[in-house]
PDB file of C-alpha atoms in Angstrom:
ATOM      1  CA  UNK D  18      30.982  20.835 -31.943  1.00 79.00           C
ATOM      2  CA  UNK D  19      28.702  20.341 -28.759  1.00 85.00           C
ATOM      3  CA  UNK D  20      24.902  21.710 -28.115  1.00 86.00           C
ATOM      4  CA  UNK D  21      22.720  21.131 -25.961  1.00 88.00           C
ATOM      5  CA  UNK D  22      18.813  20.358 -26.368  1.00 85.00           C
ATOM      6  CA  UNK D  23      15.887  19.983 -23.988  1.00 88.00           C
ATOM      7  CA  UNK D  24      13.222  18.739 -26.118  1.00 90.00           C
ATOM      8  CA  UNK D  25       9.678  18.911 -24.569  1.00 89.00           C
ATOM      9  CA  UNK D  26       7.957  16.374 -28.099  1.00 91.00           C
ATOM     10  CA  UNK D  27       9.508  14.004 -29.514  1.00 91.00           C
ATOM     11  CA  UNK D  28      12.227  15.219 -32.303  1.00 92.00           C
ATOM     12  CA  UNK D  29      14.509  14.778 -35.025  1.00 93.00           C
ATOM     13  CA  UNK D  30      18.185  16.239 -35.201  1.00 92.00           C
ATOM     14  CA  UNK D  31      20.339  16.491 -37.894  1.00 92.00           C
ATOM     15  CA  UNK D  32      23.751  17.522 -38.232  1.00 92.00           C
ATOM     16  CA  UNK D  33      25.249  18.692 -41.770  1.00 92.00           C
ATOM     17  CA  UNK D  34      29.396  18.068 -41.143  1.00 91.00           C
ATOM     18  CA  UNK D  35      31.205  20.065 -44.119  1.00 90.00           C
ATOM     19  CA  UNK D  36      34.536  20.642 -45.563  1.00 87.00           C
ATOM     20  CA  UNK D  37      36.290  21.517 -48.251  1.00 82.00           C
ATOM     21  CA  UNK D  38      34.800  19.086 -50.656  1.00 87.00           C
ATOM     22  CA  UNK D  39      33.446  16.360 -48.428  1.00 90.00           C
ATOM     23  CA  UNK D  40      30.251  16.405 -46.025  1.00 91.00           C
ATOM     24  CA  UNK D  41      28.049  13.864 -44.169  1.00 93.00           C
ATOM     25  CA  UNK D  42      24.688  14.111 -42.778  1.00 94.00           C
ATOM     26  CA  UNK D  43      23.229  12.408 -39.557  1.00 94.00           C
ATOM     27  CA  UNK D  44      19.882  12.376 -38.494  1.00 95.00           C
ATOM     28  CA  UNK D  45      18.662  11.268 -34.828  1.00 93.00           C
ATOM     29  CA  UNK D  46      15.151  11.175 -33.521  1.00 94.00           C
ATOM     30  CA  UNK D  47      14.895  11.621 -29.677  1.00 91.00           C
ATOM     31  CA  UNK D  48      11.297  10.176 -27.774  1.00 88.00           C
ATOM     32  CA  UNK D  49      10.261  11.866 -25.675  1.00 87.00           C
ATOM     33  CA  UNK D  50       8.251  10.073 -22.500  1.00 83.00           C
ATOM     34  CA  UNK D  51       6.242  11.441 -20.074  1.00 84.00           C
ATOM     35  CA  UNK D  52       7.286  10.163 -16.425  1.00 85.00           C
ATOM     36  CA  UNK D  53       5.261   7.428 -15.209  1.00 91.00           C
ATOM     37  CA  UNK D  54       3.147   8.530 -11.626  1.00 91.00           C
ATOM     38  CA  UNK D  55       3.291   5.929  -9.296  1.00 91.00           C
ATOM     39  CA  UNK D  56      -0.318   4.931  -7.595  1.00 91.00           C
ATOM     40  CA  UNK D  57      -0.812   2.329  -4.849  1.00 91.00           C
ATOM     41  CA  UNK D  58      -4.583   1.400  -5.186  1.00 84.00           C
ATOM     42  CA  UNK D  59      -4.731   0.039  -1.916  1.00 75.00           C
ATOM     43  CA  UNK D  60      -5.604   2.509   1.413  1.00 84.00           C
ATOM     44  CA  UNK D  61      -3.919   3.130   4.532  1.00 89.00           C
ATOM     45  CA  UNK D  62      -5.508  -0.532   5.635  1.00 91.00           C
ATOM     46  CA  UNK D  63      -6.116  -1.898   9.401  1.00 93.00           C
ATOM     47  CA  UNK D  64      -5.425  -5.743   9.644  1.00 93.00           C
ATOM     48  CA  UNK D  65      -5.242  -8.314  12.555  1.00 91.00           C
ATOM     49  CA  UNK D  66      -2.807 -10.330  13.391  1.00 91.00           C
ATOM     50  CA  UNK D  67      -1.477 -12.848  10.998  1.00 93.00           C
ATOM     51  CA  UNK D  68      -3.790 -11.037   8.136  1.00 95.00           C
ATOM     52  CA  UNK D  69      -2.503 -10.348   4.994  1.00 95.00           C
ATOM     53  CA  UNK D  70      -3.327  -7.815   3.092  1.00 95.00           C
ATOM     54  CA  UNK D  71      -3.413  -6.996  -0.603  1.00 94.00           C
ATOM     55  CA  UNK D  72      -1.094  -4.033  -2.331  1.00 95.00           C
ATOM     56  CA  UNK D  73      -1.386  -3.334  -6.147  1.00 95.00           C
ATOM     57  CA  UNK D  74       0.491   0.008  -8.126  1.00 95.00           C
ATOM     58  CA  UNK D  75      -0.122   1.005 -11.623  1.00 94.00           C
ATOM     59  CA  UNK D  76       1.454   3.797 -13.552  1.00 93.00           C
ATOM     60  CA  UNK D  77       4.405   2.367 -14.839  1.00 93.00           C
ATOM     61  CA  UNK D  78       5.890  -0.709 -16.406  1.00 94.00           C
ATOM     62  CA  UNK D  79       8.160  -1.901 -14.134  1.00 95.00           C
ATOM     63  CA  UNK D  80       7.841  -1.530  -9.761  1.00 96.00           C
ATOM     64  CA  UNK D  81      10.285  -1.610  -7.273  1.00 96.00           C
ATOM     65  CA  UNK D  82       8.761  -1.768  -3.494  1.00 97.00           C
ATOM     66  CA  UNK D  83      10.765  -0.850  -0.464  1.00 97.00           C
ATOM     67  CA  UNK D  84      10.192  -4.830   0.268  1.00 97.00           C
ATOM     68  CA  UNK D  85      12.395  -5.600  -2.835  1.00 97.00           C
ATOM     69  CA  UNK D  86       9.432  -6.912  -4.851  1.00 97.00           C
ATOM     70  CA  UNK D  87       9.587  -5.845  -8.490  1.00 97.00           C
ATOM     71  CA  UNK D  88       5.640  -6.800  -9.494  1.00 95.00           C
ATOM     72  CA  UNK D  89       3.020  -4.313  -9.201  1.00 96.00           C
ATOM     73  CA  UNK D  90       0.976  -6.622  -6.659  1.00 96.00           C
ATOM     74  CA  UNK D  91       2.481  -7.619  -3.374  1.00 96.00           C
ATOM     75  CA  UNK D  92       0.916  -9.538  -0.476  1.00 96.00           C
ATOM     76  CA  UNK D  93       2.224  -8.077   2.831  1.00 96.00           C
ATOM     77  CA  UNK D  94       1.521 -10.059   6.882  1.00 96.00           C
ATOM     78  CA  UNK D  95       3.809  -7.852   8.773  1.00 96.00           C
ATOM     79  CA  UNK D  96       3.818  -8.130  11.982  1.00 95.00           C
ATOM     80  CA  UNK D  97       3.754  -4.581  13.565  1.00 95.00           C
ATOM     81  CA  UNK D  98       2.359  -1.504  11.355  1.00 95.00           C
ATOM     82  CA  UNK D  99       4.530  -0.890   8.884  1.00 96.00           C
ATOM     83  CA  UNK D 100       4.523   1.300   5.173  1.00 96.00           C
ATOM     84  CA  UNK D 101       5.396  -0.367   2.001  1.00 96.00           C
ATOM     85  CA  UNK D 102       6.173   2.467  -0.766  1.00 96.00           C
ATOM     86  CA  UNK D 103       6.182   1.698  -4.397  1.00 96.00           C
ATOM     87  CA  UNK D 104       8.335   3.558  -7.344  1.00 95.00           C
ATOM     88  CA  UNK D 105       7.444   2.970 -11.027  1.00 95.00           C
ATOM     89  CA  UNK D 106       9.242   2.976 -13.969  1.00 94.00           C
ATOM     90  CA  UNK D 107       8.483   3.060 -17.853  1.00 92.00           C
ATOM     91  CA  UNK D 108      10.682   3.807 -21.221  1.00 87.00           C
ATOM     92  CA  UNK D 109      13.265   3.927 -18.805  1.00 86.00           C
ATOM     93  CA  UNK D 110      11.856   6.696 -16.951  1.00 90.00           C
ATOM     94  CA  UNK D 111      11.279   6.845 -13.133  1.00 91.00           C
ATOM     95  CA  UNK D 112       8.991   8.609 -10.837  1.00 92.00           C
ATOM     96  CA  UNK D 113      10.291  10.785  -8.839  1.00 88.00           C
ATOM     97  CA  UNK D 114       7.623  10.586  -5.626  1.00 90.00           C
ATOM     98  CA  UNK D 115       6.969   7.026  -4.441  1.00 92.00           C
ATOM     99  CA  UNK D 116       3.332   5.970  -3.621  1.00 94.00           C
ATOM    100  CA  UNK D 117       3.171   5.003  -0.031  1.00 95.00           C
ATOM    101  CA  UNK D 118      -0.282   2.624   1.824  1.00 96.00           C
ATOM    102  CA  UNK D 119       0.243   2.170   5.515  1.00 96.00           C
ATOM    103  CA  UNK D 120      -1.085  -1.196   6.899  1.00 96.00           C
ATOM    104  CA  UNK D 121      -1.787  -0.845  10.562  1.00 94.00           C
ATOM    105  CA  UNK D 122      -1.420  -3.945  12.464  1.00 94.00           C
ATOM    106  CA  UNK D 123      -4.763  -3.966  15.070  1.00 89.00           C
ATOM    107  CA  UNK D 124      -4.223  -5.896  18.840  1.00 84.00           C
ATOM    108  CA  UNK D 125      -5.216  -9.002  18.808  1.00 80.00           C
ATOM    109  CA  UNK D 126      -8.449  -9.993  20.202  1.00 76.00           C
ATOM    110  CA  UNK D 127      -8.169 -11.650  23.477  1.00 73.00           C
ATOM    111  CA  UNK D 128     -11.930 -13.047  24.422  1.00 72.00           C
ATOM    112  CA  UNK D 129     -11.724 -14.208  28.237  1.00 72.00           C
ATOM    113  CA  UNK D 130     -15.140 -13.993  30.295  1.00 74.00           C
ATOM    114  CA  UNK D 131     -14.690 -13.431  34.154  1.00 74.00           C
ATOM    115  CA  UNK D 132     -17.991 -14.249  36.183  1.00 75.00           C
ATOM    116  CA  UNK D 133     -18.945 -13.046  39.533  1.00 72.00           C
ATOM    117  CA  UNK D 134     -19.528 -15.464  41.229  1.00 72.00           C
ATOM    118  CA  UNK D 135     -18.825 -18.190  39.513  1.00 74.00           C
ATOM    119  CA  UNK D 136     -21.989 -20.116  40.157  1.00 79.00           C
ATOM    120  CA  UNK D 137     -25.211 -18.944  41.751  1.00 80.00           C
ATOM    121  CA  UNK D 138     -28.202 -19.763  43.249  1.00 84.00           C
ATOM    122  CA  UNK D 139     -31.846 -20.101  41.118  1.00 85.00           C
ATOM    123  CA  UNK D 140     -33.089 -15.945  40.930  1.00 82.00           C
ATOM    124  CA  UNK D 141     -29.485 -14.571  41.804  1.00 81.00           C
ATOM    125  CA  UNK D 142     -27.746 -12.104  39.391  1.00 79.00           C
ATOM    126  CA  UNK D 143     -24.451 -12.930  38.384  1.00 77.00           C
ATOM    127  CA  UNK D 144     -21.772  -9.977  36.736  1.00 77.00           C
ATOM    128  CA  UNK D 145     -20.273 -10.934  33.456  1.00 74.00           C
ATOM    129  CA  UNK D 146     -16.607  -9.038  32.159  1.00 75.00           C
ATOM    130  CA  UNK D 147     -14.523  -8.807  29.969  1.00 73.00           C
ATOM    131  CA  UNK D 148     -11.436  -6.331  28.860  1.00 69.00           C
ATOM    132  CA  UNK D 149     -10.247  -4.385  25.853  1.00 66.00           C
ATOM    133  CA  UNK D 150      -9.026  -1.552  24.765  1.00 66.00           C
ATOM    134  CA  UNK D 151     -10.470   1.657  24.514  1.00 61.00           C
ATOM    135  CA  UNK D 152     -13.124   1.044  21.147  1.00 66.00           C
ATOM    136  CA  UNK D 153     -13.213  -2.733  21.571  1.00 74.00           C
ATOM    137  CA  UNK D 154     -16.721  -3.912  20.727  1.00 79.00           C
ATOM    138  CA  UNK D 155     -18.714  -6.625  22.324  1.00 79.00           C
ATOM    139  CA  UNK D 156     -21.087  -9.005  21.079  1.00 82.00           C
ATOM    140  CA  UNK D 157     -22.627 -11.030  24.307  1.00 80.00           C
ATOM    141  CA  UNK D 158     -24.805 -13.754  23.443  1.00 82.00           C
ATOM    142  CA  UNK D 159     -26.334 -15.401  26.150  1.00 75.00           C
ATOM    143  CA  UNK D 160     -27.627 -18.816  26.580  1.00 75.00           C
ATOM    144  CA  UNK D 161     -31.517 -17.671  26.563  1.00 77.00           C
ATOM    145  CA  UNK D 162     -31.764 -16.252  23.149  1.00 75.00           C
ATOM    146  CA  UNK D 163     -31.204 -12.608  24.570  1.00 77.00           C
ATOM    147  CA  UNK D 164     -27.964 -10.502  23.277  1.00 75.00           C
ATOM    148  CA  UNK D 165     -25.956  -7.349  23.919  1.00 76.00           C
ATOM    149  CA  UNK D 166     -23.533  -5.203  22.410  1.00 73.00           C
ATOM    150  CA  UNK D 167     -21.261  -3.030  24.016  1.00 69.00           C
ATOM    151  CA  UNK D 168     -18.096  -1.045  23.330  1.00 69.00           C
ATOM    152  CA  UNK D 169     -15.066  -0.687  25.356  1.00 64.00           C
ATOM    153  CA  UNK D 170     -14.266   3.169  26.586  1.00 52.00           C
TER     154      UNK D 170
END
């Protein structure tokens, strides 16, 4: 004889098997786990170029990251912006929805001063540049104590 059961608290079964003059009892006790829910603690996170950046999950027992790591903390340089996504596991259980942190990889910085003209004469102005993309800042600190910030548009 087959049933079926969907238990929703851990239980006990028992089965009473019975003929004639013989029968046998067997008792089973199913747990019950809740799912574990995956969490990445880290946010979607902007790094520069050769930065690494720190990734740590919790909810479960056991991880498995779409790098291949199986701890729940992972150190991650890539390159280019990438998403690492996390899946945990406990009493055997999985969660169904990974956890997913984006780290965005920023331009590198590329500090090169062009002067106009190059040298000048005592009283002269002279025209200072530089380049970068649209929200660059700039911190100009000049050689007389004064200073200037300015951001790229």
């Amino acid at each position: 004889s087959t049933i079926a059961g969907s238990p929703t608290s851990t239980t006990t079964y028992t089965v009473n098997i019975a003929n004639a003059l013989c029968n046998d009892i067997d008792t089973i006790t199913i747990n019950v786990v809740t799912p574990p829910v995956t969490l990445v603690s880290a946010p979607d996170t902007l790094i520069c170029p050769g930065e690494t950046a720190m990734i740590v999950a919790s909810g479960g027992t056991a991880y498995n990251w779409n790098t291949g790591a199986t701890n729940d903390t992972i150190y991650v340089s890539p390159s280019m912006t990438a998403v690492y996504s996390c899946v945990a596991s406990a009493s055997g259980c999985f969660d169904t929805s990974p956890d997913m942190v984006q780290i965005t990889v920023l331009p590198a910085a590329d500090a090169n001063i062009l002067v106009s003209p190059p040298a000048v004469v005592l009283g002269d102005s002279i025209v200072f540049s530089a380049s970068g993309t649209v929200g660059t800042t700039f911190y100009w600190t000049f050689g007389n104590g004064d200073d200037t910030t300015g951001v790229a548009g």
